[in-house]
Structure formats: structure tokens, C-alpha cells
């Protein structure tokens, strides 16, 4: 253990978490890949990602629908589709990027684009028929399926994206290097074979933590700029 006092600071949304780190109101933040990129830009390159879950090296998003006629991304043309939060890496940015690569422009090709605000809300919107399809991060989808919180006879996943780097624990560059190293080692040393380690890793839906670096998120930054989501 580090013997450090920890104070949890809840934030209202993605933008608030970016401001909190940039203004040094928090020392450590849990970010999705795109939110990290926003924090790094907002802080003038002062955001340092320390670690990510092993799963975050090849994170994926999943497209879901309750319409039996939708079987491919091309079938989404002319349909109503929900993303999560506009700032979500796995709920908006990367799915949008993969759609554009498939020559599908959400702003022109979809009947309507909705933003549910959260991954679980996207599932709810599709299940309730408010939209014909949606996209969310795969770990939330898999947890809902495993917990029986979604009727998979009605709502089905029909496309899984290629992998991309996603979530990380980030600190402000003004944190002393020795303290950054201690925090990093604390994450890297979490072990599923101990009760405490397993509890923490399960809480984060992680097998283990691995080191990461800012360069891993360059492709997300490029996707954000090409989608006009980062100025």
C-alpha cells in the first residue's frame, strides 16, 4: 500500500473531468481514450497516462439492434442510430471513425442521430424501440448480457469494431516523478491471486494493469480531428 490519503471527487460529465485535471483540482483521473486526448490538449500536453487495463490495448465497441433487418453496417443507412456521450471514445468517436471508413457518414446517411449520454442508456433506447440501432463499449454490453439485463432474443449485437486503445489512469505532469512511479507500481502490482487485488481488479473489470503512454492515443486524436470533434 502507498499509505496515501485518497479523496474521491465526483464529476458530472466528461468535460468536467477534463477541466478538473487541467486545473489541478484532481491529481489522478480515470479517462476514456478520447477524454484523455481532450485533457492532454486542454492542459497543453500536461496529461500523463500511467496505466491501462490489459483489455484497453484492444478495446472494442459493439453495434446492437432490435431490427431483424439490420445485419451489417450498410443496413444502418436511413435508420435512427444512438451513440452514447458525444465525448465517449467507445460510444461515439471510434464507432464514428469505423463507420466513415466503411463509407457511411452518420450525419448524412442516418435518418436520425441520437446521443443517449451513457452506454447503458444506449441499450435501453434500442430495447425500447426509441432508436433502431445503437453502439456502445463491449464490456458494458457483455456485462448486461451476463447479468441477464438485456433480452438477447430481441436485442442483438451485429457488428464488433476492430480493437483500439481506450481507458487509462492519468495524472497531471506537475505530480512529482517519484510519486507518479509509486502510483504506477501500485497499479502494476495488483494481483488476482490476492483477495484485495482481485476485489480492485474486478471493480475495474480488469485482468491486470499494464503501463501505457501518450503515443498510444495518437490514432484516437487523429480520428477526433478528422471527425471534427477536436479543434
PDB file of C-alpha atoms in Angstrom:
ATOM      1  CA  UNK A   1       0.000   0.000   0.000  1.00  0.00           C
ATOM      2  CA  UNK A   2       1.046   3.598  -0.595  1.00  0.00           C
ATOM      3  CA  UNK A   3      -0.187   4.993   2.706  1.00  0.00           C
ATOM      4  CA  UNK A   4      -1.734   7.924   0.835  1.00  0.00           C
ATOM      5  CA  UNK A   5      -4.948   9.657   1.769  1.00  0.00           C
ATOM      6  CA  UNK A   6      -7.409   9.431  -1.124  1.00  0.00           C
ATOM      7  CA  UNK A   7     -10.277  11.823  -1.673  1.00  0.00           C
ATOM      8  CA  UNK A   8     -12.843  10.893  -4.330  1.00  0.00           C
ATOM      9  CA  UNK A   9     -14.064  13.810  -6.445  1.00  0.00           C
ATOM     10  CA  UNK A  10     -17.217  13.005  -8.436  1.00  0.00           C
ATOM     11  CA  UNK A  11     -17.776  14.906 -11.687  1.00  0.00           C
ATOM     12  CA  UNK A  12     -20.969  15.500 -13.633  1.00  0.00           C
ATOM     13  CA  UNK A  13     -19.696  14.619 -17.102  1.00  0.00           C
ATOM     14  CA  UNK A  14     -16.680  14.014 -19.345  1.00  0.00           C
ATOM     15  CA  UNK A  15     -15.982  17.749 -19.820  1.00  0.00           C
ATOM     16  CA  UNK A  16     -15.888  18.332 -16.056  1.00  0.00           C
ATOM     17  CA  UNK A  17     -13.282  15.579 -15.634  1.00  0.00           C
ATOM     18  CA  UNK A  18     -11.096  17.256 -18.277  1.00  0.00           C
ATOM     19  CA  UNK A  19     -11.314  20.623 -16.502  1.00  0.00           C
ATOM     20  CA  UNK A  20     -10.666  19.032 -13.097  1.00  0.00           C
ATOM     21  CA  UNK A  21      -7.300  17.615 -14.186  1.00  0.00           C
ATOM     22  CA  UNK A  22      -6.306  20.612 -16.322  1.00  0.00           C
ATOM     23  CA  UNK A  23      -6.972  22.935 -13.364  1.00  0.00           C
ATOM     24  CA  UNK A  24      -5.263  20.522 -10.940  1.00  0.00           C
ATOM     25  CA  UNK A  25      -8.412  20.068  -8.860  1.00  0.00           C
ATOM     26  CA  UNK A  26      -7.666  16.334  -9.009  1.00  0.00           C
ATOM     27  CA  UNK A  27      -4.331  14.509  -9.148  1.00  0.00           C
ATOM     28  CA  UNK A  28      -5.483  11.281 -10.780  1.00  0.00           C
ATOM     29  CA  UNK A  29      -8.314  10.690 -13.257  1.00  0.00           C
ATOM     30  CA  UNK A  30      -9.877   7.666 -14.990  1.00  0.00           C
ATOM     31  CA  UNK A  31     -10.325   8.575 -18.646  1.00  0.00           C
ATOM     32  CA  UNK A  32     -11.586   7.009 -21.817  1.00  0.00           C
ATOM     33  CA  UNK A  33      -9.091   7.395 -24.656  1.00  0.00           C
ATOM     34  CA  UNK A  34     -10.751  10.424 -26.250  1.00  0.00           C
ATOM     35  CA  UNK A  35     -11.287  12.145 -22.898  1.00  0.00           C
ATOM     36  CA  UNK A  36      -7.560  11.664 -22.222  1.00  0.00           C
ATOM     37  CA  UNK A  37      -6.776  13.280 -25.584  1.00  0.00           C
ATOM     38  CA  UNK A  38      -9.066  16.210 -24.695  1.00  0.00           C
ATOM     39  CA  UNK A  39      -7.394  16.562 -21.281  1.00  0.00           C
ATOM     40  CA  UNK A  40      -3.947  16.473 -22.878  1.00  0.00           C
ATOM     41  CA  UNK A  41      -4.888  19.179 -25.394  1.00  0.00           C
ATOM     42  CA  UNK A  42      -6.681  21.283 -22.751  1.00  0.00           C
ATOM     43  CA  UNK A  43      -3.698  21.114 -20.365  1.00  0.00           C
ATOM     44  CA  UNK A  44      -1.125  21.907 -23.053  1.00  0.00           C
ATOM     45  CA  UNK A  45       0.325  18.403 -23.102  1.00  0.00           C
ATOM     46  CA  UNK A  46       0.444  18.117 -19.313  1.00  0.00           C
ATOM     47  CA  UNK A  47      -1.670  14.955 -19.016  1.00  0.00           C
ATOM     48  CA  UNK A  48       0.381  11.797 -18.462  1.00  0.00           C
ATOM     49  CA  UNK A  49      -1.308   8.395 -18.802  1.00  0.00           C
ATOM     50  CA  UNK A  50       0.236   5.935 -16.339  1.00  0.00           C
ATOM     51  CA  UNK A  51      -1.520   2.602 -16.750  1.00  0.00           C
ATOM     52  CA  UNK A  52      -4.367   0.927 -18.576  1.00  0.00           C
ATOM     53  CA  UNK A  53      -6.127  -2.381 -18.168  1.00  0.00           C
ATOM     54  CA  UNK A  54      -4.775  -5.186 -20.302  1.00  0.00           C
ATOM     55  CA  UNK A  55      -8.195  -5.127 -22.018  1.00  0.00           C
ATOM     56  CA  UNK A  56      -7.655  -1.498 -23.059  1.00  0.00           C
ATOM     57  CA  UNK A  57      -4.897  -2.383 -25.525  1.00  0.00           C
ATOM     58  CA  UNK A  58      -7.521  -3.819 -27.851  1.00  0.00           C
ATOM     59  CA  UNK A  59     -10.777  -2.297 -26.673  1.00  0.00           C
ATOM     60  CA  UNK A  60     -13.810  -2.684 -28.925  1.00  0.00           C
ATOM     61  CA  UNK A  61     -17.278  -1.281 -29.473  1.00  0.00           C
ATOM     62  CA  UNK A  62     -20.371  -3.229 -30.441  1.00  0.00           C
ATOM     63  CA  UNK A  63     -23.305  -2.198 -32.632  1.00  0.00           C
ATOM     64  CA  UNK A  64     -26.675  -3.512 -31.445  1.00  0.00           C
ATOM     65  CA  UNK A  65     -30.194  -3.553 -32.883  1.00  0.00           C
ATOM     66  CA  UNK A  66     -33.698  -4.854 -32.260  1.00  0.00           C
ATOM     67  CA  UNK A  67     -34.476  -4.779 -36.008  1.00  0.00           C
ATOM     68  CA  UNK A  68     -34.003  -8.228 -37.637  1.00  0.00           C
ATOM     69  CA  UNK A  69     -33.433  -6.441 -40.956  1.00  0.00           C
ATOM     70  CA  UNK A  70     -30.203  -4.855 -39.731  1.00  0.00           C
ATOM     71  CA  UNK A  71     -27.308  -7.274 -40.181  1.00  0.00           C
ATOM     72  CA  UNK A  72     -24.415  -5.102 -41.411  1.00  0.00           C
ATOM     73  CA  UNK A  73     -23.200  -1.519 -41.014  1.00  0.00           C
ATOM     74  CA  UNK A  74     -24.522  -0.752 -44.516  1.00  0.00           C
ATOM     75  CA  UNK A  75     -28.022  -1.660 -43.284  1.00  0.00           C
ATOM     76  CA  UNK A  76     -27.875   1.349 -40.934  1.00  0.00           C
ATOM     77  CA  UNK A  77     -28.364   3.780 -43.819  1.00  0.00           C
ATOM     78  CA  UNK A  78     -31.721   5.507 -43.441  1.00  0.00           C
ATOM     79  CA  UNK A  79     -32.103   4.295 -39.845  1.00  0.00           C
ATOM     80  CA  UNK A  80     -32.160   6.038 -36.448  1.00  0.00           C
ATOM     81  CA  UNK A  81     -28.963   5.294 -34.515  1.00  0.00           C
ATOM     82  CA  UNK A  82     -27.845   6.182 -30.995  1.00  0.00           C
ATOM     83  CA  UNK A  83     -24.316   6.889 -29.849  1.00  0.00           C
ATOM     84  CA  UNK A  84     -23.504   7.325 -26.143  1.00  0.00           C
ATOM     85  CA  UNK A  85     -21.972  10.599 -24.974  1.00  0.00           C
ATOM     86  CA  UNK A  86     -20.550  12.840 -27.736  1.00  0.00           C
ATOM     87  CA  UNK A  87     -17.190  12.702 -25.902  1.00  0.00           C
ATOM     88  CA  UNK A  88     -17.166   8.917 -25.485  1.00  0.00           C
ATOM     89  CA  UNK A  89     -14.311   7.043 -27.176  1.00  0.00           C
ATOM     90  CA  UNK A  90     -16.085   3.697 -27.458  1.00  0.00           C
ATOM     91  CA  UNK A  91     -19.622   5.107 -27.546  1.00  0.00           C
ATOM     92  CA  UNK A  92     -19.094   7.675 -30.291  1.00  0.00           C
ATOM     93  CA  UNK A  93     -15.658   8.644 -31.597  1.00  0.00           C
ATOM     94  CA  UNK A  94     -14.216   5.287 -32.651  1.00  0.00           C
ATOM     95  CA  UNK A  95     -17.544   3.874 -33.910  1.00  0.00           C
ATOM     96  CA  UNK A  96     -17.956   7.059 -35.993  1.00  0.00           C
ATOM     97  CA  UNK A  97     -14.419   6.598 -37.314  1.00  0.00           C
ATOM     98  CA  UNK A  98     -15.105   2.967 -38.313  1.00  0.00           C
ATOM     99  CA  UNK A  99     -18.397   3.999 -39.960  1.00  0.00           C
ATOM    100  CA  UNK A 100     -16.589   6.649 -42.016  1.00  0.00           C
ATOM    101  CA  UNK A 101     -14.004   4.022 -43.041  1.00  0.00           C
ATOM    102  CA  UNK A 102     -16.948   1.926 -44.281  1.00  0.00           C
ATOM    103  CA  UNK A 103     -18.141   4.922 -46.353  1.00  0.00           C
ATOM    104  CA  UNK A 104     -21.050   5.632 -44.017  1.00  0.00           C
ATOM    105  CA  UNK A 105     -21.412   9.228 -42.827  1.00  0.00           C
ATOM    106  CA  UNK A 106     -23.696   9.289 -39.765  1.00  0.00           C
ATOM    107  CA  UNK A 107     -24.620  12.944 -40.332  1.00  0.00           C
ATOM    108  CA  UNK A 108     -25.766  12.309 -43.909  1.00  0.00           C
ATOM    109  CA  UNK A 109     -26.681   8.632 -44.102  1.00  0.00           C
ATOM    110  CA  UNK A 110     -28.661   8.084 -40.887  1.00  0.00           C
ATOM    111  CA  UNK A 111     -32.303   9.112 -40.611  1.00  0.00           C
ATOM    112  CA  UNK A 112     -31.556  10.437 -37.131  1.00  0.00           C
ATOM    113  CA  UNK A 113     -28.544  10.530 -34.822  1.00  0.00           C
ATOM    114  CA  UNK A 114     -29.215  10.383 -31.078  1.00  0.00           C
ATOM    115  CA  UNK A 115     -26.865  10.698 -28.100  1.00  0.00           C
ATOM    116  CA  UNK A 116     -28.055   8.678 -25.114  1.00  0.00           C
ATOM    117  CA  UNK A 117     -25.367  10.048 -22.785  1.00  0.00           C
ATOM    118  CA  UNK A 118     -24.268   6.648 -21.445  1.00  0.00           C
ATOM    119  CA  UNK A 119     -23.618   3.088 -22.619  1.00  0.00           C
ATOM    120  CA  UNK A 120     -26.444   1.530 -20.571  1.00  0.00           C
ATOM    121  CA  UNK A 121     -28.828   4.218 -21.826  1.00  0.00           C
ATOM    122  CA  UNK A 122     -27.997   3.193 -25.410  1.00  0.00           C
ATOM    123  CA  UNK A 123     -29.057  -0.398 -24.645  1.00  0.00           C
ATOM    124  CA  UNK A 124     -32.278   0.906 -23.078  1.00  0.00           C
ATOM    125  CA  UNK A 125     -33.040   3.124 -26.094  1.00  0.00           C
ATOM    126  CA  UNK A 126     -32.603   0.218 -28.532  1.00  0.00           C
ATOM    127  CA  UNK A 127     -34.590  -2.187 -26.333  1.00  0.00           C
ATOM    128  CA  UNK A 128     -37.455   0.312 -26.027  1.00  0.00           C
ATOM    129  CA  UNK A 129     -37.544   0.950 -29.777  1.00  0.00           C
ATOM    130  CA  UNK A 130     -36.630   4.631 -29.416  1.00  0.00           C
ATOM    131  CA  UNK A 131     -33.892   4.057 -31.996  1.00  0.00           C
ATOM    132  CA  UNK A 132     -33.361   1.257 -34.483  1.00  0.00           C
ATOM    133  CA  UNK A 133     -29.715   0.671 -33.550  1.00  0.00           C
ATOM    134  CA  UNK A 134     -27.013   1.840 -31.173  1.00  0.00           C
ATOM    135  CA  UNK A 135     -23.349   1.430 -30.366  1.00  0.00           C
ATOM    136  CA  UNK A 136     -21.601   1.096 -27.016  1.00  0.00           C
ATOM    137  CA  UNK A 137     -18.491  -0.248 -25.366  1.00  0.00           C
ATOM    138  CA  UNK A 138     -18.270  -4.011 -25.477  1.00  0.00           C
ATOM    139  CA  UNK A 139     -17.549  -4.520 -21.764  1.00  0.00           C
ATOM    140  CA  UNK A 140     -20.843  -2.857 -20.744  1.00  0.00           C
ATOM    141  CA  UNK A 141     -22.725  -4.933 -23.337  1.00  0.00           C
ATOM    142  CA  UNK A 142     -21.107  -8.179 -22.156  1.00  0.00           C
ATOM    143  CA  UNK A 143     -21.861  -7.347 -18.515  1.00  0.00           C
ATOM    144  CA  UNK A 144     -25.538  -6.635 -19.320  1.00  0.00           C
ATOM    145  CA  UNK A 145     -25.777  -9.926 -21.228  1.00  0.00           C
ATOM    146  CA  UNK A 146     -24.042 -11.870 -18.423  1.00  0.00           C
ATOM    147  CA  UNK A 147     -26.293 -10.293 -15.777  1.00  0.00           C
ATOM    148  CA  UNK A 148     -29.459 -11.013 -17.789  1.00  0.00           C
ATOM    149  CA  UNK A 149     -30.269  -7.297 -18.009  1.00  0.00           C
ATOM    150  CA  UNK A 150     -30.953  -7.408 -21.740  1.00  0.00           C
ATOM    151  CA  UNK A 151     -33.280  -9.705 -23.693  1.00  0.00           C
ATOM    152  CA  UNK A 152     -30.908 -11.116 -26.323  1.00  0.00           C
ATOM    153  CA  UNK A 153     -33.810 -12.661 -28.227  1.00  0.00           C
ATOM    154  CA  UNK A 154     -34.851  -9.083 -29.065  1.00  0.00           C
ATOM    155  CA  UNK A 155     -31.660  -7.025 -28.894  1.00  0.00           C
ATOM    156  CA  UNK A 156     -28.687  -8.461 -30.760  1.00  0.00           C
ATOM    157  CA  UNK A 157     -25.104  -7.420 -31.436  1.00  0.00           C
ATOM    158  CA  UNK A 158     -24.475  -7.434 -35.186  1.00  0.00           C
ATOM    159  CA  UNK A 159     -21.052  -5.808 -35.594  1.00  0.00           C
ATOM    160  CA  UNK A 160     -17.956  -5.593 -33.389  1.00  0.00           C
ATOM    161  CA  UNK A 161     -15.317  -2.997 -34.260  1.00  0.00           C
ATOM    162  CA  UNK A 162     -11.589  -3.644 -34.620  1.00  0.00           C
ATOM    163  CA  UNK A 163      -9.581  -3.011 -31.444  1.00  0.00           C
ATOM    164  CA  UNK A 164      -8.289   0.371 -30.280  1.00  0.00           C
ATOM    165  CA  UNK A 165      -6.570   1.791 -27.193  1.00  0.00           C
ATOM    166  CA  UNK A 166      -9.047   3.088 -24.653  1.00  0.00           C
ATOM    167  CA  UNK A 167      -9.294   3.743 -20.906  1.00  0.00           C
ATOM    168  CA  UNK A 168      -6.379   4.797 -18.698  1.00  0.00           C
ATOM    169  CA  UNK A 169      -5.464   6.287 -15.342  1.00  0.00           C
ATOM    170  CA  UNK A 170      -3.946   9.733 -15.961  1.00  0.00           C
ATOM    171  CA  UNK A 171      -2.092  12.236 -13.771  1.00  0.00           C
ATOM    172  CA  UNK A 172      -1.054  15.866 -14.237  1.00  0.00           C
ATOM    173  CA  UNK A 173       2.581  16.328 -15.292  1.00  0.00           C
ATOM    174  CA  UNK A 174       3.184  18.546 -12.251  1.00  0.00           C
ATOM    175  CA  UNK A 175       2.919  15.499  -9.990  1.00  0.00           C
ATOM    176  CA  UNK A 176       6.481  14.650  -8.830  1.00  0.00           C
ATOM    177  CA  UNK A 177       8.048  11.830 -10.855  1.00  0.00           C
ATOM    178  CA  UNK A 178       8.686   9.731  -7.733  1.00  0.00           C
ATOM    179  CA  UNK A 179       5.010   9.887  -6.806  1.00  0.00           C
ATOM    180  CA  UNK A 180       3.983   9.004 -10.369  1.00  0.00           C
ATOM    181  CA  UNK A 181       6.248   5.963 -10.225  1.00  0.00           C
ATOM    182  CA  UNK A 182       4.801   4.844  -6.873  1.00  0.00           C
ATOM    183  CA  UNK A 183       1.255   5.090  -8.240  1.00  0.00           C
ATOM    184  CA  UNK A 184       2.226   3.207 -11.398  1.00  0.00           C
ATOM    185  CA  UNK A 185       3.835   0.391  -9.422  1.00  0.00           C
ATOM    186  CA  UNK A 186       0.797   0.166  -7.127  1.00  0.00           C
ATOM    187  CA  UNK A 187      -1.409  -0.489 -10.175  1.00  0.00           C
ATOM    188  CA  UNK A 188       1.052  -2.860 -11.846  1.00  0.00           C
ATOM    189  CA  UNK A 189       1.443  -4.922  -8.669  1.00  0.00           C
ATOM    190  CA  UNK A 190      -2.297  -5.637  -8.302  1.00  0.00           C
ATOM    191  CA  UNK A 191      -2.621  -9.417  -8.387  1.00  0.00           C
ATOM    192  CA  UNK A 192      -5.738 -11.524  -8.851  1.00  0.00           C
ATOM    193  CA  UNK A 193      -4.307 -14.203  -6.579  1.00  0.00           C
ATOM    194  CA  UNK A 194      -4.834 -11.966  -3.520  1.00  0.00           C
ATOM    195  CA  UNK A 195      -8.308 -11.139  -2.185  1.00  0.00           C
ATOM    196  CA  UNK A 196      -7.606  -7.394  -2.162  1.00  0.00           C
ATOM    197  CA  UNK A 197      -6.089  -7.431  -5.654  1.00  0.00           C
ATOM    198  CA  UNK A 198      -8.981  -9.423  -7.078  1.00  0.00           C
ATOM    199  CA  UNK A 199     -11.543  -7.076  -5.496  1.00  0.00           C
ATOM    200  CA  UNK A 200      -9.923  -3.976  -7.022  1.00  0.00           C
ATOM    201  CA  UNK A 201      -9.386  -5.594 -10.431  1.00  0.00           C
ATOM    202  CA  UNK A 202     -12.972  -6.892 -10.521  1.00  0.00           C
ATOM    203  CA  UNK A 203     -14.226  -3.398  -9.685  1.00  0.00           C
ATOM    204  CA  UNK A 204     -12.449  -2.133 -12.806  1.00  0.00           C
ATOM    205  CA  UNK A 205     -13.360  -5.213 -14.886  1.00  0.00           C
ATOM    206  CA  UNK A 206      -9.637  -5.829 -15.395  1.00  0.00           C
ATOM    207  CA  UNK A 207      -7.437  -8.905 -15.609  1.00  0.00           C
ATOM    208  CA  UNK A 208      -4.425  -6.760 -14.722  1.00  0.00           C
ATOM    209  CA  UNK A 209      -2.948  -3.306 -15.326  1.00  0.00           C
ATOM    210  CA  UNK A 210      -0.137  -2.587 -17.787  1.00  0.00           C
ATOM    211  CA  UNK A 211       1.927   0.544 -18.444  1.00  0.00           C
ATOM    212  CA  UNK A 212       0.789   2.930 -21.173  1.00  0.00           C
ATOM    213  CA  UNK A 213       1.997   6.124 -22.842  1.00  0.00           C
ATOM    214  CA  UNK A 214       0.551   9.167 -24.609  1.00  0.00           C
ATOM    215  CA  UNK A 215       1.643   7.945 -28.071  1.00  0.00           C
ATOM    216  CA  UNK A 216      -0.814   5.042 -27.777  1.00  0.00           C
ATOM    217  CA  UNK A 217      -3.655   7.550 -28.141  1.00  0.00           C
ATOM    218  CA  UNK A 218      -2.436   9.290 -31.318  1.00  0.00           C
ATOM    219  CA  UNK A 219      -4.857   7.326 -33.512  1.00  0.00           C
ATOM    220  CA  UNK A 220      -7.752   8.482 -31.325  1.00  0.00           C
ATOM    221  CA  UNK A 221      -6.549  12.079 -31.639  1.00  0.00           C
ATOM    222  CA  UNK A 222      -6.373  11.704 -35.430  1.00  0.00           C
ATOM    223  CA  UNK A 223      -9.871  10.179 -35.517  1.00  0.00           C
ATOM    224  CA  UNK A 224     -11.183  13.054 -33.387  1.00  0.00           C
ATOM    225  CA  UNK A 225      -9.645  15.682 -35.645  1.00  0.00           C
ATOM    226  CA  UNK A 226     -10.933  14.007 -38.820  1.00  0.00           C
ATOM    227  CA  UNK A 227     -14.427  13.787 -37.290  1.00  0.00           C
ATOM    228  CA  UNK A 228     -14.279  17.489 -36.382  1.00  0.00           C
ATOM    229  CA  UNK A 229     -14.572  16.699 -32.665  1.00  0.00           C
ATOM    230  CA  UNK A 230     -11.218  18.213 -31.712  1.00  0.00           C
ATOM    231  CA  UNK A 231     -10.210  21.689 -32.767  1.00  0.00           C
TER     232      UNK A 231
END
